[in-house]
Amino acid sequence: MTQDDQHTRGIAILGSTGSIGTQALEVIREQREHLHVEVLTAHQNAALLIQQSKEFQPNTVVIGDLAKLKEVKDALFDDGIKVYGGAEALEQVVEMEGIDMVLTALVGAAGLRPTLRAIRAGKPIALANKETLVVAGALVMAEARAAGVDIHPVDSEHSAIYQCLAGELLNPIEKIILTASGGPFRGKSRAELLNVTKAQALQHPNWSMGAKITIDSASMMNKGLEVIEAKWLFDLKMEQVEVVVHPQSIIHSCVQFQDGSIKAQMGLPDMKLPILYALGYPRRLANDLERFDFLNYPHLTFEKPDMDAFRNLALAFEVGHKGGNAPAILNAANEVAVARFLADEITFIQLTNVVEHALQNVDWVSNPNLDSLVQSDEEARIKAGEFRS
Ligand code: NAD
Ligand code: MG
């Protein structure tokens, strides 16, 4: 987007009814001279998808759940909006001509195929869907490089690093420091974690997010997924990724360069800022979001993550080192574990046991292709479903 560009950027939002999707629409509503909605997609929430479509008048919408297709079609008929349904339509829609950028705001490994299709169609990606990079980071980044497609991170930590790297093209990274809020259970021992409840796990201190990532934040799996996400996004070795707990979530992450200098990106914890940076890239778009004031935060504090209590983080580092299909197994098993925890089938502490069970029972493949990753994902889901305490 250049200064004299008359064209507003056409955005496709995959997962428009979720936490990131709805915040992206709030951002676009305030940035109409720069951004417009070309495509919206949702999995099941037909009512919200219809409401969003009536307001933003996209060219096309996709509802994942075919049982809701007629309802959405009927509701949007008079608006002349094209409506499709099902997973295949979700993959195809990203190729549409009017799309200038695809925001992947859907949750889980379901993001992998549409992201790959968008990359192959040459569409820049604003990537919120971290699971896609955890499952298939090597493949996705290789395809993006081959297609000359930029991936702009939306995850706040990765957006921070991305922002710190602006203008540093020739300067090698010594390491990155990913900050973590520590979630609702920061400071709890392993014994104390035995008794925590679902309601407590769903209460994040700093961020309001979808259910899956909220549980991942409580279990520190979110930080584990982000470590692997960062490795792929910024072409790092696992040894170059460090995690520091920072409960105030003001420093969103840092880069340390080879001269020892550290750059950090700061701001209030509000996902609209990283969403805006990705959608407007390389421009910083003016906005009315609340500004950070140092005087309101006289104490920014830092702690070492407790990987004995929060074993998910240690597991993610191990799996990141191991590579191959191991991260895909970890991710799939974790998706099932979170769903089972939310369905009251397992306890909080067992989230890790489910993932370990899958890692132990699905064969490791050192250099998997897409089919092999999909197969590992399916096998891991079965093993994770079979786990009994
Ligand atoms: P959410 O659960 O609130 O929303 C998920 C969206 O994806 C919904 O629109 C839903 O309809 C759609 N969806 C769900 N399953 C689908 C499927 N199988 N196929 C197609 N669409 C499907 O999730 P969220 O919190 O907005 O998170 C979205 C992604 O962004 C996740 O990968 C998450 O890790 C990442 N992320 C979220 C936040 C946040 O603040 N919420 C921050 C950083 C990263
Ligand atoms: Mg994050």
Tab-separated table of C-alpha atoms and ligand atoms in Angstrom:
chain	number	residue	atom	x	y	z
A	1	MET	CA	0.000	0.000	0.000
A	2	THR	CA	1.674	3.219	-1.103
A	3	GLN	CA	0.741	6.745	-0.101
A	4	ASP	CA	-0.857	7.492	-3.466
A	5	ASP	CA	-2.636	4.163	-3.729
A	6	GLN	CA	-6.309	4.862	-4.463
A	7	HIS	CA	-7.200	1.223	-4.179
A	8	THR	CA	-8.362	0.071	-0.750
A	9	ARG	CA	-6.928	-3.288	0.259
A	10	GLY	CA	-9.431	-6.159	-0.111
A	11	ILE	CA	-9.330	-8.457	2.896
A	12	ALA	CA	-10.562	-12.041	3.175
A	13	ILE	CA	-11.190	-13.019	6.792
A	14	LEU	CA	-11.208	-16.755	7.427
A	15	GLY	CA	-12.993	-17.151	10.754
A	16	SER	CA	-14.718	-13.757	10.878
A	17	THR	CA	-17.043	-14.734	13.737
A	18	GLY	CA	-14.254	-15.491	16.214
A	19	SER	CA	-12.311	-13.282	18.597
A	20	ILE	CA	-9.671	-12.223	16.033
A	21	GLY	CA	-12.223	-12.087	13.216
A	22	THR	CA	-14.600	-9.740	15.031
A	23	GLN	CA	-11.731	-7.512	16.170
A	24	ALA	CA	-10.428	-7.387	12.590
A	25	LEU	CA	-13.859	-6.169	11.461
A	26	GLU	CA	-13.800	-3.487	14.151
A	27	VAL	CA	-10.423	-2.384	12.793
A	28	ILE	CA	-11.670	-2.364	9.187
A	29	ARG	CA	-14.779	-0.386	10.181
A	30	GLU	CA	-12.454	2.422	11.328
A	31	GLN	CA	-10.122	2.169	8.317
A	32	ARG	CA	-12.522	2.252	5.402
A	33	GLU	CA	-10.300	4.527	3.319
A	34	HIS	CA	-7.565	1.852	3.433
A	35	LEU	CA	-9.295	-1.493	3.881
A	36	HIS	CA	-12.453	-3.257	2.746
A	37	VAL	CA	-13.896	-6.728	3.230
A	38	GLU	CA	-13.870	-8.981	0.189
A	39	VAL	CA	-14.639	-12.359	1.786
A	40	LEU	CA	-15.959	-13.559	5.156
A	41	THR	CA	-16.040	-17.150	6.355
A	42	ALA	CA	-17.315	-18.854	9.495
A	43	HIS	CA	-17.702	-22.382	10.693
A	44	GLN	CA	-21.152	-22.494	12.341
A	45	ASN	CA	-22.279	-19.097	13.563
A	46	ALA	CA	-24.657	-18.299	10.699
A	47	ALA	CA	-26.462	-15.495	12.547
A	48	LEU	CA	-23.285	-13.483	13.160
A	49	LEU	CA	-21.933	-14.181	9.664
A	50	ILE	CA	-25.182	-12.828	8.182
A	51	GLN	CA	-25.080	-9.748	10.389
A	52	GLN	CA	-21.437	-9.053	9.483
A	53	SER	CA	-22.149	-9.562	5.795
A	54	LYS	CA	-25.068	-7.129	5.862
A	55	GLU	CA	-22.810	-4.478	7.348
A	56	PHE	CA	-19.585	-5.042	5.387
A	57	GLN	CA	-21.112	-6.223	2.069
A	58	PRO	CA	-18.378	-8.689	1.074
A	59	ASN	CA	-18.290	-10.099	-2.436
A	60	THR	CA	-18.483	-13.691	-1.150
A	61	VAL	CA	-19.103	-15.566	2.111
A	62	VAL	CA	-18.534	-19.192	3.075
A	63	ILE	CA	-20.219	-21.066	5.896
A	64	GLY	CA	-18.382	-24.270	6.856
A	65	ASP	CA	-21.412	-26.095	8.204
A	66	LEU	CA	-23.470	-27.211	5.169
A	67	ALA	CA	-26.594	-27.516	7.306
A	68	LYS	CA	-26.550	-23.706	7.639
A	69	LEU	CA	-25.939	-22.952	3.958
A	70	LYS	CA	-29.573	-22.362	2.986
A	71	GLU	CA	-30.164	-20.040	5.919
A	72	VAL	CA	-27.187	-17.860	4.951
A	73	LYS	CA	-28.046	-17.923	1.234
A	74	ASP	CA	-31.642	-16.867	1.861
A	75	ALA	CA	-30.631	-14.093	4.229
A	76	LEU	CA	-28.076	-12.582	1.819
A	77	PHE	CA	-29.959	-13.104	-1.444
A	78	ASP	CA	-31.199	-9.512	-1.670
A	79	ASP	CA	-27.697	-8.185	-0.996
A	80	GLY	CA	-26.328	-9.990	-4.059
A	81	ILE	CA	-23.587	-11.625	-1.964
A	82	LYS	CA	-22.312	-14.972	-3.247
A	83	VAL	CA	-22.691	-17.711	-0.612
A	84	TYR	CA	-20.960	-21.091	-0.551
A	85	GLY	CA	-20.659	-23.873	2.008
A	86	GLY	CA	-18.235	-26.574	3.150
A	87	ALA	CA	-14.512	-27.067	3.623
A	88	GLU	CA	-13.674	-27.241	-0.094
A	89	ALA	CA	-15.353	-23.866	-0.701
A	90	LEU	CA	-13.234	-22.393	2.101
A	91	GLU	CA	-10.099	-23.537	0.266
A	92	GLN	CA	-11.263	-22.223	-3.101
A	93	VAL	CA	-12.521	-18.842	-1.988
A	94	VAL	CA	-9.047	-17.593	-0.996
A	95	GLU	CA	-8.006	-17.579	-4.664
A	96	MET	CA	-10.562	-14.926	-5.650
A	97	GLU	CA	-9.254	-12.066	-7.719
A	98	GLY	CA	-10.409	-9.187	-5.512
A	99	ILE	CA	-8.515	-10.454	-2.459
A	100	ASP	CA	-5.325	-8.542	-1.648
A	101	MET	CA	-4.651	-10.208	1.713
A	102	VAL	CA	-5.981	-13.243	3.584
A	103	LEU	CA	-6.359	-13.016	7.365
A	104	THR	CA	-6.269	-16.544	8.766
A	105	ALA	CA	-8.329	-16.107	11.923
A	106	LEU	CA	-9.712	-19.607	12.110
A	107	VAL	CA	-8.671	-21.926	14.892
A	108	GLY	CA	-6.681	-25.150	14.644
A	109	ALA	CA	-5.097	-27.264	11.936
A	110	ALA	CA	-8.170	-26.608	9.737
A	111	GLY	CA	-6.264	-23.488	8.669
A	112	LEU	CA	-3.525	-25.415	6.895
A	113	ARG	CA	-5.134	-26.154	3.526
A	114	PRO	CA	-6.750	-22.745	2.949
A	115	THR	CA	-3.469	-21.039	3.941
A	116	LEU	CA	-1.507	-23.135	1.440
A	117	ARG	CA	-4.078	-22.430	-1.267
A	118	ALA	CA	-3.865	-18.697	-0.602
A	119	ILE	CA	-0.053	-18.798	-0.765
A	120	ARG	CA	-0.142	-20.715	-4.044
A	121	ALA	CA	-2.535	-18.081	-5.410
A	122	GLY	CA	0.044	-15.430	-4.485
A	123	LYS	CA	-2.036	-13.830	-1.713
A	124	PRO	CA	-0.164	-12.203	1.185
A	125	ILE	CA	-1.158	-13.743	4.498
A	126	ALA	CA	-1.961	-12.030	7.791
A	127	LEU	CA	-1.427	-15.051	9.992
A	128	ALA	CA	-3.275	-15.422	13.281
A	129	ASN	CA	-3.760	-19.177	12.906
A	130	LYS	CA	-0.538	-20.293	14.590
A	131	GLU	CA	-1.508	-23.975	14.459
A	132	THR	CA	-0.845	-23.972	10.693
A	133	LEU	CA	2.828	-23.128	11.251
A	134	VAL	CA	3.135	-25.589	14.115
A	135	VAL	CA	1.778	-28.406	11.954
A	136	ALA	CA	3.584	-27.604	8.719
A	137	GLY	CA	5.965	-24.684	9.238
A	138	ALA	CA	8.732	-26.032	6.987
A	139	LEU	CA	6.328	-26.649	4.144
A	140	VAL	CA	4.327	-23.440	4.478
A	141	MET	CA	7.402	-21.205	4.695
A	142	ALA	CA	9.044	-22.978	1.742
A	143	GLU	CA	5.911	-22.474	-0.355
A	144	ALA	CA	5.661	-18.829	0.694
A	145	ARG	CA	9.298	-18.232	-0.288
A	146	ALA	CA	8.803	-19.995	-3.609
A	147	ALA	CA	5.674	-17.953	-4.370
A	148	GLY	CA	7.240	-14.706	-3.121
A	149	VAL	CA	4.362	-14.313	-0.661
A	150	ASP	CA	4.781	-12.384	2.591
A	151	ILE	CA	3.436	-13.778	5.847
A	152	HIS	CA	2.610	-10.977	8.281
A	153	PRO	CA	2.182	-12.307	11.814
A	154	VAL	CA	-0.877	-11.273	13.820
A	155	ASP	CA	-0.006	-13.095	17.037
A	156	SER	CA	1.023	-10.198	19.308
A	157	GLU	CA	4.450	-11.633	20.214
A	158	HIS	CA	5.326	-12.361	16.604
A	159	SER	CA	4.012	-9.016	15.451
A	160	ALA	CA	6.307	-7.447	18.051
A	161	ILE	CA	9.324	-9.312	16.677
A	162	TYR	CA	8.286	-8.475	13.123
A	163	GLN	CA	8.102	-4.807	14.073
A	164	CYS	CA	11.505	-4.962	15.795
A	165	LEU	CA	12.988	-6.464	12.621
A	166	ALA	CA	11.816	-3.632	10.372
A	167	GLY	CA	14.950	-2.050	8.892
A	168	GLU	CA	17.199	-4.849	10.199
A	169	LEU	CA	17.286	-6.991	7.081
A	170	LEU	CA	21.049	-7.470	7.109
A	171	ASN	CA	21.462	-7.863	10.853
A	172	PRO	CA	21.504	-11.422	12.171
A	173	ILE	CA	19.315	-12.219	15.165
A	174	GLU	CA	21.185	-13.560	18.187
A	175	LYS	CA	17.994	-14.602	19.922
A	176	ILE	CA	14.387	-13.599	20.403
A	177	ILE	CA	12.662	-13.235	23.746
A	178	LEU	CA	9.001	-14.196	23.657
A	179	THR	CA	7.061	-12.757	26.546
A	180	ALA	CA	4.283	-14.724	28.241
A	181	SER	CA	1.685	-13.387	30.647
A	182	GLY	CA	1.793	-16.665	32.576
A	183	GLY	CA	-1.988	-16.943	32.368
A	184	PRO	CA	-4.436	-17.364	35.243
A	185	PHE	CA	-2.338	-20.015	37.012
A	186	ARG	CA	1.023	-18.246	37.070
A	187	GLY	CA	2.908	-19.103	40.248
A	188	LYS	CA	0.910	-22.250	40.985
A	189	SER	CA	2.790	-25.442	41.758
A	190	ARG	CA	2.092	-28.738	40.056
A	191	ALA	CA	0.204	-29.897	43.146
A	192	GLU	CA	-1.989	-26.798	43.086
A	193	LEU	CA	-2.743	-27.327	39.399
A	194	LEU	CA	-4.349	-30.680	40.268
A	195	ASN	CA	-7.414	-28.903	41.563
A	196	VAL	CA	-7.981	-26.032	39.143
A	197	THR	CA	-11.329	-25.863	37.359
A	198	LYS	CA	-12.508	-25.188	33.842
A	199	ALA	CA	-14.071	-21.885	34.909
A	200	GLN	CA	-10.738	-20.735	36.370
A	201	ALA	CA	-8.850	-21.821	33.251
A	202	LEU	CA	-11.226	-19.776	31.074
A	203	GLN	CA	-10.432	-16.559	32.981
A	204	HIS	CA	-7.404	-14.984	31.318
A	205	PRO	CA	-6.006	-11.972	33.242
A	206	ASN	CA	-5.062	-9.765	30.236
A	207	TRP	CA	-6.676	-10.990	27.026
A	208	SER	CA	-10.203	-11.920	25.961
A	209	MET	CA	-9.866	-14.674	23.336
A	210	GLY	CA	-11.497	-17.780	21.862
A	211	ALA	CA	-11.928	-20.773	24.189
A	212	LYS	CA	-9.160	-22.899	22.688
A	213	ILE	CA	-6.385	-20.314	22.937
A	214	THR	CA	-7.612	-19.302	26.412
A	215	ILE	CA	-7.109	-22.867	27.669
A	216	ASP	CA	-3.784	-23.037	25.805
A	217	SER	CA	-2.719	-19.869	27.616
A	218	ALA	CA	-3.613	-21.323	31.000
A	219	SER	CA	-1.658	-24.514	30.256
A	220	MET	CA	1.264	-22.631	28.620
A	221	MET	CA	0.743	-24.700	25.477
A	222	ASN	CA	-0.001	-21.411	23.744
A	223	LYS	CA	3.553	-20.238	24.468
A	224	GLY	CA	4.853	-23.617	23.324
A	225	LEU	CA	2.989	-23.298	20.019
A	226	GLU	CA	4.319	-19.750	19.716
A	227	VAL	CA	7.925	-20.893	20.194
A	228	ILE	CA	7.525	-23.217	17.212
A	229	GLU	CA	5.610	-20.550	15.270
A	230	ALA	CA	8.495	-18.095	15.850
A	231	LYS	CA	11.120	-20.603	14.783
A	232	TRP	CA	9.460	-20.909	11.366
A	233	LEU	CA	8.422	-17.302	10.874
A	234	PHE	CA	11.879	-15.903	11.608
A	235	ASP	CA	14.006	-18.850	10.439
A	236	LEU	CA	15.555	-19.529	13.861
A	237	LYS	CA	17.038	-22.469	15.677
A	238	MET	CA	15.145	-23.553	18.782
A	239	GLU	CA	18.171	-22.446	20.843
A	240	GLN	CA	17.549	-18.893	19.690
A	241	VAL	CA	14.071	-18.754	21.204
A	242	GLU	CA	13.709	-17.822	24.868
A	243	VAL	CA	10.545	-17.381	26.929
A	244	VAL	CA	10.220	-14.859	29.756
A	245	VAL	CA	7.106	-14.451	31.870
A	246	HIS	CA	5.950	-10.830	31.939
A	247	PRO	CA	2.584	-10.675	33.739
A	248	GLN	CA	1.632	-7.140	32.622
A	249	SER	CA	1.743	-8.019	28.880
A	250	ILE	CA	3.126	-4.599	27.943
A	251	ILE	CA	6.369	-5.695	26.294
A	252	HIS	CA	4.992	-7.921	23.557
A	253	SER	CA	8.369	-9.517	22.722
A	254	CYS	CA	12.000	-8.612	21.942
A	255	VAL	CA	14.808	-9.263	19.503
A	256	GLN	CA	18.441	-9.377	20.609
A	257	PHE	CA	20.902	-8.661	17.797
A	258	GLN	CA	24.510	-9.842	17.528
A	259	ASP	CA	25.851	-6.637	19.116
A	260	GLY	CA	23.807	-7.484	22.224
A	261	SER	CA	21.335	-4.676	21.687
A	262	ILE	CA	17.710	-5.571	22.418
A	263	LYS	CA	14.729	-4.045	20.645
A	264	ALA	CA	11.299	-4.503	22.211
A	265	GLN	CA	7.826	-3.557	21.021
A	266	MET	CA	5.408	-2.251	23.632
A	267	GLY	CA	1.794	-1.283	23.972
A	268	LEU	CA	-1.372	-2.053	25.861
A	269	PRO	CA	-2.556	-5.630	25.441
A	270	ASP	CA	-5.010	-5.117	22.573
A	271	MET	CA	-5.037	-7.446	19.570
A	272	LYS	CA	-6.334	-4.660	17.349
A	273	LEU	CA	-2.825	-3.201	17.137
A	274	PRO	CA	-1.112	-6.301	15.712
A	275	ILE	CA	-4.154	-6.924	13.469
A	276	LEU	CA	-3.872	-3.368	12.153
A	277	TYR	CA	-0.127	-3.652	11.588
A	278	ALA	CA	-0.566	-6.829	9.533
A	279	LEU	CA	-3.524	-5.549	7.502
A	280	GLY	CA	-1.944	-2.154	6.828
A	281	TYR	CA	1.646	-3.373	6.334
A	282	PRO	CA	4.033	-1.679	5.723
A	283	ARG	CA	2.097	1.413	6.805
A	284	ARG	CA	1.179	2.235	10.380
A	285	LEU	CA	-2.398	3.428	10.123
A	286	ALA	CA	-3.587	6.239	12.392
A	287	ASN	CA	-6.236	5.176	14.902
A	288	ASP	CA	-7.963	6.071	18.165
A	289	LEU	CA	-6.929	3.018	20.165
A	290	GLU	CA	-6.095	3.738	23.782
A	291	ARG	CA	-2.450	4.806	24.263
A	292	PHE	CA	-0.033	3.255	26.737
A	293	ASP	CA	1.167	5.462	29.607
A	294	PHE	CA	4.319	4.414	31.485
A	295	LEU	CA	3.079	6.172	34.606
A	296	ASN	CA	0.152	3.755	34.845
A	297	TYR	CA	2.623	0.863	34.871
A	298	PRO	CA	5.465	1.777	37.240
A	299	HIS	CA	6.355	-1.903	37.679
A	300	LEU	CA	7.032	-4.089	34.683
A	301	THR	CA	8.177	-7.442	36.040
A	302	PHE	CA	9.836	-10.551	34.618
A	303	GLU	CA	10.070	-14.177	35.771
A	304	LYS	CA	11.493	-17.454	34.587
A	305	PRO	CA	8.764	-19.779	33.251
A	306	ASP	CA	8.114	-22.770	35.518
A	307	MET	CA	8.470	-25.671	33.119
A	308	ASP	CA	8.098	-28.262	35.904
A	309	ALA	CA	4.601	-27.106	36.760
A	310	PHE	CA	3.720	-26.220	33.154
A	311	ARG	CA	5.149	-29.212	31.372
A	312	ASN	CA	3.453	-28.296	28.082
A	313	LEU	CA	6.078	-25.628	27.498
A	314	ALA	CA	8.955	-28.070	28.033
A	315	LEU	CA	7.187	-30.554	25.773
A	316	ALA	CA	6.833	-27.986	22.988
A	317	PHE	CA	10.556	-27.146	23.177
A	318	GLU	CA	11.380	-30.884	22.967
A	319	VAL	CA	9.055	-31.378	20.050
A	320	GLY	CA	10.423	-28.286	18.303
A	321	HIS	CA	13.927	-29.734	18.592
A	322	LYS	CA	12.789	-33.122	17.373
A	323	GLY	CA	11.051	-31.673	14.307
A	324	GLY	CA	9.539	-33.778	11.535
A	325	ASN	CA	5.912	-34.651	12.247
A	326	ALA	CA	6.331	-34.270	16.044
A	327	PRO	CA	4.878	-30.720	16.172
A	328	ALA	CA	1.892	-31.869	14.066
A	329	ILE	CA	1.264	-34.689	16.561
A	330	LEU	CA	1.599	-32.301	19.496
A	331	ASN	CA	-0.803	-29.824	17.930
A	332	ALA	CA	-3.489	-32.335	16.948
A	333	ALA	CA	-3.367	-34.086	20.323
A	334	ASN	CA	-3.573	-30.742	22.069
A	335	GLU	CA	-6.648	-29.722	20.053
A	336	VAL	CA	-8.356	-32.928	21.178
A	337	ALA	CA	-7.108	-32.513	24.751
A	338	VAL	CA	-8.535	-28.985	24.971
A	339	ALA	CA	-11.885	-30.144	23.530
A	340	ARG	CA	-11.964	-33.007	26.054
A	341	PHE	CA	-11.086	-30.657	28.910
A	342	LEU	CA	-13.873	-28.281	27.855
A	343	ALA	CA	-16.234	-31.299	27.755
A	344	ASP	CA	-15.201	-32.202	31.343
A	345	GLU	CA	-13.667	-35.522	30.236
A	346	ILE	CA	-10.169	-34.824	31.554
A	347	THR	CA	-8.643	-32.623	34.228
A	348	PHE	CA	-6.374	-29.640	33.636
A	349	ILE	CA	-3.191	-31.492	34.492
A	350	GLN	CA	-4.131	-34.288	32.085
A	351	LEU	CA	-3.935	-31.919	29.118
A	352	THR	CA	-0.225	-32.709	29.004
A	353	ASN	CA	-0.758	-36.455	29.501
A	354	VAL	CA	-2.994	-36.615	26.432
A	355	VAL	CA	-0.340	-34.928	24.295
A	356	GLU	CA	2.408	-37.191	25.652
A	357	HIS	CA	0.255	-40.252	24.992
A	358	ALA	CA	-0.124	-39.259	21.334
A	359	LEU	CA	3.571	-38.420	20.956
A	360	GLN	CA	4.462	-41.853	22.303
A	361	ASN	CA	2.004	-43.746	20.110
A	362	VAL	CA	2.249	-42.120	16.696
A	363	ASP	CA	5.302	-42.989	14.589
A	364	TRP	CA	7.847	-40.245	14.116
A	365	VAL	CA	8.590	-39.187	10.529
A	366	SER	CA	11.701	-37.075	9.991
A	367	ASN	CA	10.829	-35.288	6.753
A	368	PRO	CA	7.047	-35.441	6.236
A	369	ASN	CA	5.195	-34.191	3.159
A	370	LEU	CA	1.688	-32.724	3.350
A	371	ASP	CA	-0.106	-36.086	3.104
A	372	SER	CA	2.079	-37.547	5.806
A	373	LEU	CA	1.418	-34.548	8.093
A	374	VAL	CA	-2.327	-34.882	7.558
A	375	GLN	CA	-2.075	-38.577	8.389
A	376	SER	CA	-0.056	-37.872	11.561
A	377	ASP	CA	-2.647	-35.280	12.556
A	378	GLU	CA	-5.448	-37.840	12.132
A	379	GLU	CA	-3.582	-40.580	14.018
A	380	ALA	CA	-2.723	-38.200	16.853
A	381	ARG	CA	-6.402	-37.217	17.184
A	382	ILE	CA	-7.363	-40.877	17.500
A	383	LYS	CA	-4.692	-41.563	20.132
A	384	ALA	CA	-5.639	-38.415	22.032
A	385	GLY	CA	-9.266	-39.503	22.016
A	386	GLU	CA	-8.317	-42.939	23.354
A	387	PHE	CA	-6.368	-41.613	26.335
A	388	ARG	CA	-7.865	-42.763	29.655
A	389	SER	CA	-6.667	-41.565	33.018
B	1	NAD	P1	-12.283	-18.314	18.001
B	1	NAD	O1	-12.626	-19.670	18.484
B	1	NAD	O2	-12.815	-17.138	18.727
B	1	NAD	O3	-12.748	-18.173	16.474
B	1	NAD	C1	-12.456	-19.162	15.538
B	1	NAD	C2	-13.051	-18.825	14.171
B	1	NAD	O4	-12.713	-19.879	13.276
B	1	NAD	C3	-14.562	-18.712	14.153
B	1	NAD	O5	-14.942	-17.721	13.220
B	1	NAD	C4	-15.021	-20.076	13.640
B	1	NAD	O6	-16.239	-19.995	12.926
B	1	NAD	C5	-13.887	-20.480	12.731
B	1	NAD	N1	-13.646	-21.929	12.692
B	1	NAD	C6	-13.550	-22.746	13.774
B	1	NAD	N2	-13.311	-24.007	13.368
B	1	NAD	C7	-13.253	-23.985	12.016
B	1	NAD	C8	-13.053	-24.983	11.026
B	1	NAD	N3	-12.853	-26.271	11.336
B	1	NAD	N4	-13.077	-24.599	9.739
B	1	NAD	C9	-13.282	-23.316	9.411
B	1	NAD	N5	-13.472	-22.323	10.295
B	1	NAD	C10	-13.462	-22.654	11.590
B	1	NAD	O7	-10.691	-18.255	17.897
B	1	NAD	P2	-9.734	-16.988	18.088
B	1	NAD	O8	-9.455	-16.785	19.506
B	1	NAD	O9	-10.217	-15.856	17.256
B	1	NAD	O10	-8.389	-17.548	17.456
B	1	NAD	C11	-8.208	-17.716	16.050
B	1	NAD	C12	-6.748	-18.026	15.764
B	1	NAD	O11	-5.971	-16.893	16.115
B	1	NAD	C13	-6.195	-19.196	16.578
B	1	NAD	O12	-5.275	-19.904	15.812
B	1	NAD	C14	-5.485	-18.509	17.737
B	1	NAD	O13	-4.425	-19.270	18.245
B	1	NAD	C15	-4.973	-17.256	17.066
B	1	NAD	N6	-4.769	-16.131	17.985
B	1	NAD	C16	-5.817	-15.619	18.673
B	1	NAD	C17	-5.627	-14.554	19.549
B	1	NAD	C18	-6.801	-13.929	20.285
B	1	NAD	O14	-6.601	-12.915	20.949
B	1	NAD	N7	-7.992	-14.467	20.192
B	1	NAD	C19	-4.345	-14.032	19.736
B	1	NAD	C20	-3.292	-14.576	19.024
B	1	NAD	C21	-3.508	-15.620	18.141
B	2	MG	MG	0.303	-14.649	21.343
